[in-house]
CSV table of C-alpha atoms in Angstrom, one decimal:
chain,number,residue,atom,x,y,z
A,269,PRO,CA,-36.5,-43.1,9.3
A,270,VAL,CA,-38.3,-40.4,7.3
A,271,GLU,CA,-36.5,-37.6,9.0
A,272,ARG,CA,-33.2,-39.5,8.9
A,273,ALA,CA,-33.5,-40.1,5.1
A,274,TYR,CA,-34.3,-36.4,4.5
A,275,SER,CA,-31.5,-35.2,6.7
A,276,HIS,CA,-29.1,-37.6,5.0
A,277,TYR,CA,-30.1,-36.2,1.6
A,278,TRP,CA,-29.5,-32.6,2.6
A,279,HIS,CA,-26.1,-33.7,4.1
A,280,GLU,CA,-25.1,-35.0,0.7
A,281,VAL,CA,-26.4,-31.9,-1.0
A,282,ARG,CA,-24.3,-29.7,1.3
A,283,LYS,CA,-21.3,-31.8,0.5
A,284,GLY,CA,-21.9,-31.3,-3.2
A,285,ARG,CA,-22.4,-35.1,-3.7
A,286,GLU,CA,-26.1,-35.0,-4.6
A,287,LYS,CA,-27.5,-33.1,-7.6
A,288,LEU,CA,-30.9,-34.8,-7.8
A,289,SER,CA,-34.1,-33.6,-6.1
A,290,PHE,CA,-35.0,-35.6,-3.0
A,291,GLU,CA,-37.9,-37.3,-4.9
A,292,GLU,CA,-35.6,-38.1,-7.8
A,293,ALA,CA,-32.9,-39.4,-5.5
A,294,ILE,CA,-35.2,-41.8,-3.7
A,295,ALA,CA,-36.8,-42.9,-7.0
A,296,GLN,CA,-33.3,-43.8,-8.3
A,297,GLU,CA,-32.0,-45.4,-5.0
A,298,ASN,CA,-32.5,-49.0,-6.1
A,299,GLN,CA,-30.7,-48.3,-9.4
A,300,ARG,CA,-27.9,-46.5,-7.7
A,301,LEU,CA,-27.4,-49.3,-5.1
A,302,TYR,CA,-27.8,-52.2,-7.5
A,303,GLY,CA,-25.4,-55.0,-6.4
A,304,GLU,CA,-23.8,-52.9,-3.7
A,305,GLN,CA,-25.4,-54.7,-0.8
A,306,GLU,CA,-24.2,-58.0,-1.9
A,307,LYS,CA,-20.6,-56.7,-2.3
A,308,LEU,CA,-20.8,-55.2,1.2
A,309,ILE,CA,-21.9,-58.5,2.7
A,310,HIS,CA,-19.5,-60.8,0.8
A,311,ARG,CA,-16.4,-58.7,0.5
A,312,GLU,CA,-15.0,-57.9,4.0
A,313,SER,CA,-12.9,-54.9,2.8
A,314,PHE,CA,-15.3,-53.5,0.3
A,315,PHE,CA,-16.5,-49.9,0.8
A,316,SER,CA,-19.4,-48.6,-1.2
A,317,PHE,CA,-19.5,-44.9,-1.9
A,318,ASN,CA,-22.9,-45.3,-3.4
A,319,HIS,CA,-24.3,-47.0,-0.4
A,320,ALA,CA,-22.7,-44.5,2.0
A,321,ARG,CA,-24.0,-41.5,0.0
A,322,HIS,CA,-27.2,-42.6,-1.6
A,323,ALA,CA,-28.9,-45.2,0.7
A,324,TYR,CA,-31.5,-42.7,1.9
A,325,LEU,CA,-34.3,-45.3,2.4
A,326,THR,CA,-32.2,-48.4,2.7
A,327,ARG,CA,-30.5,-47.2,5.8
A,328,GLY,CA,-33.8,-46.5,7.5
A,329,ILE,CA,-34.8,-50.1,7.4
A,330,TYR,CA,-33.4,-50.7,10.9
A,331,VAL,CA,-34.7,-54.2,11.4
A,332,ARG,CA,-32.4,-55.5,8.6
A,333,GLN,CA,-29.4,-53.9,10.3
A,334,LEU,CA,-30.3,-55.4,13.7
A,335,LYS,CA,-30.8,-58.9,12.2
A,336,ARG,CA,-27.3,-58.7,10.5
A,337,TRP,CA,-25.8,-57.7,13.9
A,338,ARG,CA,-27.5,-60.5,15.6
A,339,LYS,CA,-25.6,-63.0,13.4
A,340,PHE,CA,-22.5,-61.9,15.3
A,341,PHE,CA,-23.7,-60.8,18.8
A,342,PRO,CA,-26.3,-62.5,21.1
A,343,LYS,CA,-29.3,-60.5,22.1
A,344,GLU,CA,-27.8,-60.2,25.7
A,345,GLN,CA,-25.1,-58.0,24.2
A,346,MET,CA,-27.3,-55.6,22.3
A,347,CYS,CA,-29.2,-52.7,23.6
A,348,VAL,CA,-31.5,-50.7,21.2
A,349,ILE,CA,-32.2,-47.1,22.0
A,350,GLN,CA,-34.5,-44.8,20.1
A,351,SER,CA,-32.5,-41.7,19.2
A,352,ASP,CA,-35.4,-39.3,19.8
A,353,ARG,CA,-35.8,-40.6,23.3
A,354,PHE,CA,-32.0,-40.3,23.9
A,355,PHE,CA,-32.1,-36.6,22.8
A,356,ARG,CA,-35.1,-35.9,25.0
A,357,PHE,CA,-34.0,-37.8,28.1
A,358,SER,CA,-30.3,-37.9,27.7
A,359,GLN,CA,-29.2,-38.5,31.3
A,360,GLY,CA,-31.9,-41.1,32.0
A,361,VAL,CA,-31.1,-43.0,28.9
A,362,LEU,CA,-27.4,-42.8,29.6
A,363,ASN,CA,-28.1,-44.3,33.0
A,364,GLU,CA,-29.9,-47.2,31.3
A,365,ILE,CA,-27.0,-47.8,29.0
A,366,SER,CA,-24.6,-47.7,32.0
A,367,ASP,CA,-26.8,-50.3,33.8
A,368,PHE,CA,-26.9,-52.4,30.7
A,369,LEU,CA,-23.1,-52.3,30.4
A,370,ALA,CA,-22.7,-52.8,34.1
A,371,ILE,CA,-20.5,-49.7,34.4
A,372,PRO,CA,-20.7,-46.8,36.8
A,373,SER,CA,-23.1,-44.1,35.6
A,374,TYR,CA,-21.7,-40.8,34.2
A,375,THR,CA,-23.3,-37.4,34.6
A,376,LEU,CA,-23.5,-35.5,31.4
A,377,GLY,CA,-22.4,-31.9,31.3
A,378,ASN,CA,-23.8,-29.3,29.0
A,379,LEU,CA,-25.0,-30.9,25.9
A,380,GLU,CA,-24.4,-28.8,22.8
A,381,ILE,CA,-26.3,-29.6,19.6
A,382,LYS,CA,-23.9,-30.0,16.7
A,383,ASN,CA,-24.2,-30.7,13.0
A,384,GLN,CA,-27.8,-29.3,13.0
A,385,PHE,CA,-28.6,-27.5,9.8
A,386,LYS,CA,-31.7,-25.9,8.4
A,387,TYR,CA,-33.2,-27.2,5.2
A,388,PRO,CA,-36.5,-26.8,3.4
A,389,PRO,CA,-39.4,-28.7,4.9
A,390,LEU,CA,-40.2,-32.1,3.5
A,391,PRO,CA,-43.4,-31.8,1.3
A,392,GLN,CA,-46.3,-33.5,3.0
A,393,VAL,CA,-47.1,-35.7,0.0
A,394,THR,CA,-43.5,-37.1,0.1
A,395,ARG,CA,-43.6,-37.4,3.9
A,396,GLN,CA,-46.8,-39.5,3.6
A,397,LYS,CA,-45.3,-41.7,0.9
A,398,LEU,CA,-42.3,-42.4,3.0
A,399,ARG,CA,-44.3,-43.2,6.1
A,400,GLU,CA,-46.2,-45.7,4.0
A,401,PHE,CA,-42.9,-47.1,2.6
A,402,PHE,CA,-41.4,-47.5,6.1
A,403,ARG,CA,-44.6,-48.7,7.8
A,404,PRO,CA,-44.2,-52.5,7.3
A,405,HIS,CA,-40.5,-52.2,8.1
A,406,ASN,CA,-41.2,-50.3,11.3
A,407,GLU,CA,-43.9,-52.8,12.3
A,408,GLU,CA,-41.4,-55.6,11.8
A,409,LEU,CA,-38.9,-53.7,13.9
A,410,ASP,CA,-41.4,-53.3,16.7
A,411,GLN,CA,-42.2,-57.0,16.5
A,412,TYR,CA,-38.6,-58.1,16.3
A,413,THR,CA,-37.4,-56.0,19.3
A,414,GLY,CA,-40.6,-56.0,21.3
A,415,ILE,CA,-40.3,-52.2,21.5
A,416,ASN,CA,-43.0,-49.8,20.6
A,417,PHE,CA,-40.8,-47.1,19.0
A,418,ASN,CA,-43.7,-44.6,19.3
A,419,SER,CA,-43.3,-44.8,23.1
A,420,ASP,CA,-41.2,-42.7,25.5
A,421,HIS,CA,-39.8,-46.1,26.8
A,422,ALA,CA,-38.3,-47.2,23.6
A,423,SER,CA,-35.2,-49.2,24.6
A,424,ARG,CA,-34.5,-52.8,25.4
A,425,GLN,CA,-32.0,-55.5,24.9
A,426,ILE,CA,-33.1,-57.7,22.0
C-alpha cells in the first residue's frame, strides 16, 4: 500500500490535479475526504472526485474494501491475488485464477509493461511512517484472509 499510495500521488501530479507535496497531501487526506465515504456508501449514484483523486492512504486499507465486498459476495466467489505476485508469476497466477473460475486456462503472450512512470524516490522517513500507518491494517488483512502477503504464495479465496 505504500508504493500504491505514492504512485497514485504522482499520477495525480502528472494529471495536474495535485499541487501539494506528498507529505502535505497525506496530512490533509482526512480533511479532503471528510464525509465522502458516507456519501459513497449511502448514495448509489454518488461519485466522489475527492475520493478518486486524493484517497492515497484510504485506498491502501485493503481489508476494509474486502469486507465491503463480502457483504455482497460469499467468500466462495472471491479470490484475492497479491499484485506483486501476479507481476512476477503472471502465467502461474493466471492458471490459478482460471482454476478458481473453472474455465480453461489461457496462455499469455508477450506482456508489455504500460503506464509505468519514473518519479522521485520516496524519502525513507516518509516510507517508514507509512509502513507504521499500514502495519495494523495489513495485519488485519492477513488475519482476515488467512494470507501472508509477504509470501510468494499470496492468493486464496476468502
